[in-house]
mmCIF file of C-alpha atoms in Angstrom:
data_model
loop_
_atom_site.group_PDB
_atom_site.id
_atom_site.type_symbol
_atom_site.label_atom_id
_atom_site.label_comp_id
_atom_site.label_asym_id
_atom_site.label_seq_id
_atom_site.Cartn_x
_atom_site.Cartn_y
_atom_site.Cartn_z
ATOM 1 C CA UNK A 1 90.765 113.300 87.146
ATOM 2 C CA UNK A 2 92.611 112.142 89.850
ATOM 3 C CA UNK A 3 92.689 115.080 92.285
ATOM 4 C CA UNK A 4 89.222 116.370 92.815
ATOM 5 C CA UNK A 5 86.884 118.907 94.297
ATOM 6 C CA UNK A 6 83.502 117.006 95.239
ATOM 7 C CA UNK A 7 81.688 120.253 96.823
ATOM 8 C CA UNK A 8 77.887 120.421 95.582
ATOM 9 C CA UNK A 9 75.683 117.825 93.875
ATOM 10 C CA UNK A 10 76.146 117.565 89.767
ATOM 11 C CA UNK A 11 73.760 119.833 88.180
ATOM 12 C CA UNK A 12 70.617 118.296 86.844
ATOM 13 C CA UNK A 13 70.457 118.806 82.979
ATOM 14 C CA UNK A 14 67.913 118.201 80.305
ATOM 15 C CA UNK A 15 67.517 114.893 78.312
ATOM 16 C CA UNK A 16 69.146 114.810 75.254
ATOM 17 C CA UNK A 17 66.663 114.643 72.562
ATOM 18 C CA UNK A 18 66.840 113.198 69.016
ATOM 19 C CA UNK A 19 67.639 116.137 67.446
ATOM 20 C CA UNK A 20 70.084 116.090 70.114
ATOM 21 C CA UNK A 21 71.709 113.086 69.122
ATOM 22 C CA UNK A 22 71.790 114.294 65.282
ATOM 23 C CA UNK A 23 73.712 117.504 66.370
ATOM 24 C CA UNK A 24 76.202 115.247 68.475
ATOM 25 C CA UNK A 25 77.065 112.843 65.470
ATOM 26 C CA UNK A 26 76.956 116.093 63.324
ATOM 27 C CA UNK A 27 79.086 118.273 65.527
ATOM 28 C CA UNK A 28 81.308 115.377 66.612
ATOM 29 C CA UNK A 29 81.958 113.998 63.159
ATOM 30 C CA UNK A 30 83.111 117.811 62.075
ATOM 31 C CA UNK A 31 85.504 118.190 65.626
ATOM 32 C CA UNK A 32 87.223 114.896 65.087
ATOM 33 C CA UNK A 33 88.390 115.672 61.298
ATOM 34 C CA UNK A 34 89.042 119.049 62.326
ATOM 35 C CA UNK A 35 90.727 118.323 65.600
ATOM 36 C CA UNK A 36 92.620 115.146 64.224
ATOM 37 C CA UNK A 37 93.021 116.255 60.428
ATOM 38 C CA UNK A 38 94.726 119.620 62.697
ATOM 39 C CA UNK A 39 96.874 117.480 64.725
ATOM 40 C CA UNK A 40 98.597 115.299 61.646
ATOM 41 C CA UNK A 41 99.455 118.442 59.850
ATOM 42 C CA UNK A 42 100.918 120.040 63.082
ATOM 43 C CA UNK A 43 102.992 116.826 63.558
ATOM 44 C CA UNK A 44 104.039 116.781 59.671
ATOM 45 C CA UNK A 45 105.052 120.266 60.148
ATOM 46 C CA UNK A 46 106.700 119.314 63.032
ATOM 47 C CA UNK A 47 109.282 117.486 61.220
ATOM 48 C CA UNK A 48 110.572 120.218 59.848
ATOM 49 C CA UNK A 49 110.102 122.978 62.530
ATOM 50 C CA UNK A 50 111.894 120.600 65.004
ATOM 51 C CA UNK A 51 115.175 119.881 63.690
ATOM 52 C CA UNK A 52 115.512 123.839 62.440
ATOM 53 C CA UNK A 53 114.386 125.512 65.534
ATOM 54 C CA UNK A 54 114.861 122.914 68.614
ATOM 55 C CA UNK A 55 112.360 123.551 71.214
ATOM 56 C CA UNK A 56 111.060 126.363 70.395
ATOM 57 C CA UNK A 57 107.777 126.393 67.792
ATOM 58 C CA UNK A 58 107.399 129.311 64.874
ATOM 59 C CA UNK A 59 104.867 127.815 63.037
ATOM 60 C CA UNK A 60 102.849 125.053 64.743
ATOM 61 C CA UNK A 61 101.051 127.313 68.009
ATOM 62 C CA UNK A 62 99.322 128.717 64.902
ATOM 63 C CA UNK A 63 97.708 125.310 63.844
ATOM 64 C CA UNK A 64 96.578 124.731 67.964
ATOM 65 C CA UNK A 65 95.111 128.352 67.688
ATOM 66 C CA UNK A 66 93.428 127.664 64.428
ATOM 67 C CA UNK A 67 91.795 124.044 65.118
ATOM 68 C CA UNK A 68 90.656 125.778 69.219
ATOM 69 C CA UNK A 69 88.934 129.030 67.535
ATOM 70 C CA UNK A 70 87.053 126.705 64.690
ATOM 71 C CA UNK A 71 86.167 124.078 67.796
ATOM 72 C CA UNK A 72 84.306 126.535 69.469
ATOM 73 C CA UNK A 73 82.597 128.285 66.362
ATOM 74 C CA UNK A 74 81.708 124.482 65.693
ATOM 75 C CA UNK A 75 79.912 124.025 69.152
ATOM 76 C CA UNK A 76 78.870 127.284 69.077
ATOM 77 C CA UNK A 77 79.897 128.637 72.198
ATOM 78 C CA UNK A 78 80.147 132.398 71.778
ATOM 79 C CA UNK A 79 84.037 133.636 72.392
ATOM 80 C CA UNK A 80 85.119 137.110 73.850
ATOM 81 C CA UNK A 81 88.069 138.042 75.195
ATOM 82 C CA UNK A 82 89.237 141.452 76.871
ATOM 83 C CA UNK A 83 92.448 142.782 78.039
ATOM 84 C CA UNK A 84 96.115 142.690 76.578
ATOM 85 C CA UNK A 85 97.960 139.952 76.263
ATOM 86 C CA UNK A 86 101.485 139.797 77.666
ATOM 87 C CA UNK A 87 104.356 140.175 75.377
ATOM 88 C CA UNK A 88 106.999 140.120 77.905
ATOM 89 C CA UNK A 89 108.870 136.753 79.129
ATOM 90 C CA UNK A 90 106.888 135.081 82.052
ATOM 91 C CA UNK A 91 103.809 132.506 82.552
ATOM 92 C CA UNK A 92 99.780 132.942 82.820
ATOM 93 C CA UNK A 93 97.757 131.834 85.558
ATOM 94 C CA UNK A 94 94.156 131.002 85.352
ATOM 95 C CA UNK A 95 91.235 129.562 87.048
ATOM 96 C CA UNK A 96 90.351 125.701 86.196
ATOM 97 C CA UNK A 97 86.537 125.184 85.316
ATOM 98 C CA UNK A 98 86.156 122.363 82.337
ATOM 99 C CA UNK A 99 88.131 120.674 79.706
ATOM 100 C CA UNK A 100 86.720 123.378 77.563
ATOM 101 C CA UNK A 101 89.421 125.776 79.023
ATOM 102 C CA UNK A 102 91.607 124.049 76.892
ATOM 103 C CA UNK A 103 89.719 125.081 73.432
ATOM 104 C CA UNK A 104 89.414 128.612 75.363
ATOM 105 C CA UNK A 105 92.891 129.310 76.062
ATOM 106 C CA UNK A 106 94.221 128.162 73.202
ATOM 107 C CA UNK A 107 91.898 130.496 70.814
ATOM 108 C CA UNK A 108 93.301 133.710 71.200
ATOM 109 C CA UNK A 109 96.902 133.424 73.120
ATOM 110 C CA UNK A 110 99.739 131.396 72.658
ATOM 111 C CA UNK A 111 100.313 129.223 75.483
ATOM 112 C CA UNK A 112 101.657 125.943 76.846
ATOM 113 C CA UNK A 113 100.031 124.246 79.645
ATOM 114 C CA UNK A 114 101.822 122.816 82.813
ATOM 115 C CA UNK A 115 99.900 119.825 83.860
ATOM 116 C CA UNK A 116 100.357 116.273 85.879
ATOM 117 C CA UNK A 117 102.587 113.801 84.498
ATOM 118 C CA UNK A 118 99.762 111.180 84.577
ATOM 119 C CA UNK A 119 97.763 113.205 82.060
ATOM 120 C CA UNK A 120 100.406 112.404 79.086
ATOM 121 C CA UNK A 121 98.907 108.533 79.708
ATOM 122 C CA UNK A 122 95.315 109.371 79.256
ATOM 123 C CA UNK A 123 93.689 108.283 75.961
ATOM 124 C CA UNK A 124 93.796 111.085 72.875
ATOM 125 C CA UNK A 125 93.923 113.724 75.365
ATOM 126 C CA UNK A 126 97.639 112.392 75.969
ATOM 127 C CA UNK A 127 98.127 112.197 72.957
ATOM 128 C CA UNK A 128 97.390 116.098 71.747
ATOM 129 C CA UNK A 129 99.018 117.086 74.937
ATOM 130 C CA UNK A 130 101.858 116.244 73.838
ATOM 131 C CA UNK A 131 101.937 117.004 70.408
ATOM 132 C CA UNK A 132 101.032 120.600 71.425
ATOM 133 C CA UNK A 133 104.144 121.055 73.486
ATOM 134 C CA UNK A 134 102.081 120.448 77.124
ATOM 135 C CA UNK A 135 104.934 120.451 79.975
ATOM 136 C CA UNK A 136 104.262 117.307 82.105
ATOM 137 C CA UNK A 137 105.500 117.406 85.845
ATOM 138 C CA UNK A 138 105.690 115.282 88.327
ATOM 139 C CA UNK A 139 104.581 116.453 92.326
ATOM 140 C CA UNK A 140 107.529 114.874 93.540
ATOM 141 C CA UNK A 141 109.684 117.380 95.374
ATOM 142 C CA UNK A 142 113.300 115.062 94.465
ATOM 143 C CA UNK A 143 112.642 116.174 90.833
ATOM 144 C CA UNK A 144 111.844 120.066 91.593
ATOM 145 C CA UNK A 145 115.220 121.086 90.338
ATOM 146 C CA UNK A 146 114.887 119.381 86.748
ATOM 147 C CA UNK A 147 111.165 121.097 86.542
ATOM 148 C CA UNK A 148 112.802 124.724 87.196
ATOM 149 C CA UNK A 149 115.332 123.798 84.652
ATOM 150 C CA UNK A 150 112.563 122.497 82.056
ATOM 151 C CA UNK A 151 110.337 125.556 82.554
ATOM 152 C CA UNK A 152 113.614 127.568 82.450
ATOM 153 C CA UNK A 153 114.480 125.863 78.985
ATOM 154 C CA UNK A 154 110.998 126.626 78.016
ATOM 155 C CA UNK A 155 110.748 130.574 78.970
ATOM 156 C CA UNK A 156 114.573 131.078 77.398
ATOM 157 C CA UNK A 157 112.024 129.561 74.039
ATOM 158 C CA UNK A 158 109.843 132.429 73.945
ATOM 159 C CA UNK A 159 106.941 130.269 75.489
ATOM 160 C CA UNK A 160 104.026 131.424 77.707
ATOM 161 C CA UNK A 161 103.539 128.817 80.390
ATOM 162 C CA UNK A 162 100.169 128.789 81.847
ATOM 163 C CA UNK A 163 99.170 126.775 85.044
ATOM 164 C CA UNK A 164 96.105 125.847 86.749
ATOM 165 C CA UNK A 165 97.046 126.718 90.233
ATOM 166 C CA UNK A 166 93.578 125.370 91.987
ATOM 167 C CA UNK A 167 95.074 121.808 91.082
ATOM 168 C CA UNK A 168 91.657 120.668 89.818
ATOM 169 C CA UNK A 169 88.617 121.725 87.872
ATOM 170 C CA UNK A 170 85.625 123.459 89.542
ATOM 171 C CA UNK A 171 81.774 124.000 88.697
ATOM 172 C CA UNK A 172 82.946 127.289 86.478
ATOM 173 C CA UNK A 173 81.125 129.608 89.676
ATOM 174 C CA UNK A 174 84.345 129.683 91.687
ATOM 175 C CA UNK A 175 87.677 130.039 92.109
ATOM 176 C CA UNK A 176 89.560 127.648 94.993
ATOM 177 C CA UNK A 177 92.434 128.306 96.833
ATOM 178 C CA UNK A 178 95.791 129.040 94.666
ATOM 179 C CA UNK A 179 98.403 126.605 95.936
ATOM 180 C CA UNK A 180 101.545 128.447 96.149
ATOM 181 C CA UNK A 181 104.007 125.706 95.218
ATOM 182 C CA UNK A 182 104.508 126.251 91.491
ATOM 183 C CA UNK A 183 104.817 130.046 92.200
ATOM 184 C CA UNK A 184 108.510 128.798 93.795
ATOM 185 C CA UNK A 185 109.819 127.761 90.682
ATOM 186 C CA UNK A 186 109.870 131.545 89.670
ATOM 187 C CA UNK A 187 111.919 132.737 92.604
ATOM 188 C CA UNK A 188 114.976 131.200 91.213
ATOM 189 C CA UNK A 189 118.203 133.819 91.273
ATOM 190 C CA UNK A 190 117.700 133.114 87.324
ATOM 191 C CA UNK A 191 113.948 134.081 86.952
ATOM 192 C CA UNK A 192 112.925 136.447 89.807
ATOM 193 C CA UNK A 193 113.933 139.716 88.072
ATOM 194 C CA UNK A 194 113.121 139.163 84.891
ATOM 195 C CA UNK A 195 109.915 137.040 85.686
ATOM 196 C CA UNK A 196 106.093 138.944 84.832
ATOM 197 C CA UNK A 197 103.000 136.643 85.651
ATOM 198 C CA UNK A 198 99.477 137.430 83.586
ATOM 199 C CA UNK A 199 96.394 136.651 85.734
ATOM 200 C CA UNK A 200 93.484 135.137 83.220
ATOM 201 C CA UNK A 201 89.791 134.676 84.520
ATOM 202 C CA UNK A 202 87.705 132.430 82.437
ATOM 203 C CA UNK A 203 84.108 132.930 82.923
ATOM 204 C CA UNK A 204 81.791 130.769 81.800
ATOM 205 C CA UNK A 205 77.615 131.933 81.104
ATOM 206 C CA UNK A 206 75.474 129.075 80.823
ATOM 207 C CA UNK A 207 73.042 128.835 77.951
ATOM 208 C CA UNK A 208 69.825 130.178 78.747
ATOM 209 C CA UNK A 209 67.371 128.018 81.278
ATOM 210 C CA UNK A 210 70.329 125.851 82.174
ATOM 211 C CA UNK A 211 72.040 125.511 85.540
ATOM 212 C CA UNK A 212 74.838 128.157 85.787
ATOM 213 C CA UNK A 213 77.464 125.414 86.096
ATOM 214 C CA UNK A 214 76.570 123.880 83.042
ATOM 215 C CA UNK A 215 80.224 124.253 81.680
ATOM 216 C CA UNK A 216 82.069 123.064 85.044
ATOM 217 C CA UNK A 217 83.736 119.687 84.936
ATOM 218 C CA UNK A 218 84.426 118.659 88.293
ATOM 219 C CA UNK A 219 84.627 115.979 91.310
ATOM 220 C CA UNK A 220 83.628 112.020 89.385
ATOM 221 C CA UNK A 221 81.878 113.806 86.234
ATOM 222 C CA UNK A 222 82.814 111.426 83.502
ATOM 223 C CA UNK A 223 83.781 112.981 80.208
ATOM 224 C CA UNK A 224 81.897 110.963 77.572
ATOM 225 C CA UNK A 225 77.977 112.216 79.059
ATOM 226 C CA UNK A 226 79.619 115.857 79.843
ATOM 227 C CA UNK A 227 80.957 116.533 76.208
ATOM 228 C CA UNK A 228 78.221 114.590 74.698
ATOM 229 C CA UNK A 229 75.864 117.400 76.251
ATOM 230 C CA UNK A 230 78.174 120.367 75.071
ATOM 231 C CA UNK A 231 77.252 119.129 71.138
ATOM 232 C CA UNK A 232 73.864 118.317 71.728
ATOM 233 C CA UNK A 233 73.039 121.479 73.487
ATOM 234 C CA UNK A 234 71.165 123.557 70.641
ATOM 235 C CA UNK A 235 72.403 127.036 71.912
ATOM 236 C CA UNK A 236 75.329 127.573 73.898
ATOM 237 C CA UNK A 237 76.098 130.136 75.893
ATOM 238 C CA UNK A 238 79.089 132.330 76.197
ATOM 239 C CA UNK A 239 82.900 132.435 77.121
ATOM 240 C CA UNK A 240 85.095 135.600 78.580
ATOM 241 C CA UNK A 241 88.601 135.222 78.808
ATOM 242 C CA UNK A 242 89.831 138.184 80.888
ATOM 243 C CA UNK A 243 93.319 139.434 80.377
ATOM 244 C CA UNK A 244 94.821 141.007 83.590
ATOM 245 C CA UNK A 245 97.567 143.397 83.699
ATOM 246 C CA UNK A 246 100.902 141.278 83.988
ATOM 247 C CA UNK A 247 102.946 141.625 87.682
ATOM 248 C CA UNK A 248 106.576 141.101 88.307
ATOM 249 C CA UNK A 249 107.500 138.461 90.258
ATOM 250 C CA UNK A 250 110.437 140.579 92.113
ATOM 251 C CA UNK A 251 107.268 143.064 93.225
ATOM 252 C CA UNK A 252 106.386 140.363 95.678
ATOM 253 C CA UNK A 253 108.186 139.059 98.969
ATOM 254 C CA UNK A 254 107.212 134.994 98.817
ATOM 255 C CA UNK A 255 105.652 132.504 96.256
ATOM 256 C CA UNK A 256 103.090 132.631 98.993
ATOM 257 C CA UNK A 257 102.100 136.426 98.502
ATOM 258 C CA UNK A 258 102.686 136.043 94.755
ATOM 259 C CA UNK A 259 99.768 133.426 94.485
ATOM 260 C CA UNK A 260 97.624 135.129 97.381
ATOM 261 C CA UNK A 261 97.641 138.249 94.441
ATOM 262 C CA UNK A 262 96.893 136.326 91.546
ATOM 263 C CA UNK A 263 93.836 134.533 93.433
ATOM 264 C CA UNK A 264 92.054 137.321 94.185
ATOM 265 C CA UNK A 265 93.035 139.112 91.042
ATOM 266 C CA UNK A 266 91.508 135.986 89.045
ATOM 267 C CA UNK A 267 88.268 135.958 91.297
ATOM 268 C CA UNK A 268 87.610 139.069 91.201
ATOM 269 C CA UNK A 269 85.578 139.314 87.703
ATOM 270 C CA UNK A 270 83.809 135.816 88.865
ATOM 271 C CA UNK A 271 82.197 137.755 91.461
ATOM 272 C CA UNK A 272 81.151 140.712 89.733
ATOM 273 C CA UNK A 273 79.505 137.965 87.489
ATOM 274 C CA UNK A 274 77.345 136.555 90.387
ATOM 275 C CA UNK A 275 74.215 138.314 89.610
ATOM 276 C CA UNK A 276 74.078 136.846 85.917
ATOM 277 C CA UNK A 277 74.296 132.953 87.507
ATOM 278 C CA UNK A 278 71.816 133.723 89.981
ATOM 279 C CA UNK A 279 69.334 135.088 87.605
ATOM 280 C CA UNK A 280 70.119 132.089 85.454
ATOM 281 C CA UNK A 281 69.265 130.003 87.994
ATOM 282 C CA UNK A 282 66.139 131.106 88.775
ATOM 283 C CA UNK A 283 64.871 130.956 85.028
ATOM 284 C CA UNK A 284 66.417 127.234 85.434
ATOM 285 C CA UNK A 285 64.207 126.320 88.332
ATOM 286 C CA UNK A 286 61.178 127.847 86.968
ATOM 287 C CA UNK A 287 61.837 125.847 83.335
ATOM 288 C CA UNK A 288 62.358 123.433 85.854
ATOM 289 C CA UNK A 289 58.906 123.398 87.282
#
């Protein structure tokens, strides 16, 4: 990660035990056939789907879906998800907690993510990025007119972008400031009218006796220890992917107001959830002692 947010200490976790260790080659042996083994059929169907349908993708979103449900069945992180899901033409917006969110918001809705152009370079996860039809952009304002054009290309496909608008990954408790500058892209003469944004909350519950940020991925966390932990960890906790009611972009005055809405809108269920992560932290600390 090369944009972080270093707020607050790393949580302090358990020791992985041995029958940790057998449950991480166990679990890690089934997610890389299923994950990889997923990925070469997606890229054989590819081969067909591309040269019949151009950019957009029929039948390989239903692979992605397929390998992200099974991943977290495999881990055992419990899945629930409330809300509709947007039919109409536009993008999703969600908070940024883990790597995880990537399993997550791939297991029930359709969706391509928007992320940094530096990430397509980044060993394996590069590589399914990309084969999953990830949009890579660069924060260089001299190419903001191809990106508008690229996402336009991309919506005109039928596709459901969905951006991380924090910029970074958090500690799964929070949700940072949105920054606004992505939201301009969808006040072009071409998009504004037609344009509906979905706001997604992803809440996280850690497993029982374990800090309440045990999902987050954030500030110099490196990834080996953190997903090493998530397949040792004998019982997981729980996921909730929230589904807010889409808005229309031409409803709002500035990109600026547009991603003021959507922040609180995404926030809001994280702080209703408070009072769960504070009573898991307190069985923590007394595990703890």
């Amino acid at each position: 990660m090369s944009d972080v947010w270093g707020e607050g200490q790393e949580p302090d976790l358990t020791p992985v035990t041995p029958l940790g260790w057998l449950r991480v080659a166990l679990r890690g042996l089934v997610l890389g056939v299923l994950v990889f083994g997923g990925l070469i059929i997606l890229l054989l169907l590819r081969l067909v789907e591309r040269p019949l349908f151009g950019v957009k993708r029929p039948l390989t979103p239903w692979i992605t879906q397929a390998v992200c449900r099974t991943a977290l069945m495999v881990m055992g992180l419990r899945f629930r998800a409330t809300g509709h899901q947007m039919k109409r033409i536009g993008a999703v917006v969600a908070n940024h907690s883990s790597w995880l969110d990537i399993f997550v918001l791939n297991a029930k809705k359709r969706v391509y993510f928007v992320s940094k152009a530096e990430v397509a370079n980044w060993p394996g996860i590069g590589w399914l990025a990309r084969a999953t039809g990830t949009v890579f952009i660069n924060r260089d304002r001299r190419e903001a007119a191809a990106q508008v054009k690229l996402f336009e290309d991309r919506l005109d496909a039928g596709h459901k972008l969905l951006f991380f608008p924090e910029g970074t990954s958090t500690d799964s408790r929070r949700v940072l400031p949105f920054k606004s500058t992505l939201f301009a892209a969808f006040f072009t003469p071409r998009l504004h009218e037609v344009m509906h944004i979905q706001p997604v909350t992803v809440i996280y519950r850690a497993p029982t006796g374990e800090d309440s940020r045990f999902y987050g991925w954030w500030g110099d966390m490196e990834f080996g220890p953190h997903i090493v932990r998530m397949l040792a960890t004998r019982r997981h906790g729980s996921v909730e992917v929230v589904y807010h009611e889409p808005v229309k972009v031409s409803e709002f005055t500035s990109r600026k107001a547009l991603a003021a809405y959507c922040e609180d809108t995404v926030r809001a269920p994280l702080v209703l959830a408070e009072l769960d992560f504070s009573q898991n932290d307190q069985v923590s600390e007394k595990s703890a002692t």
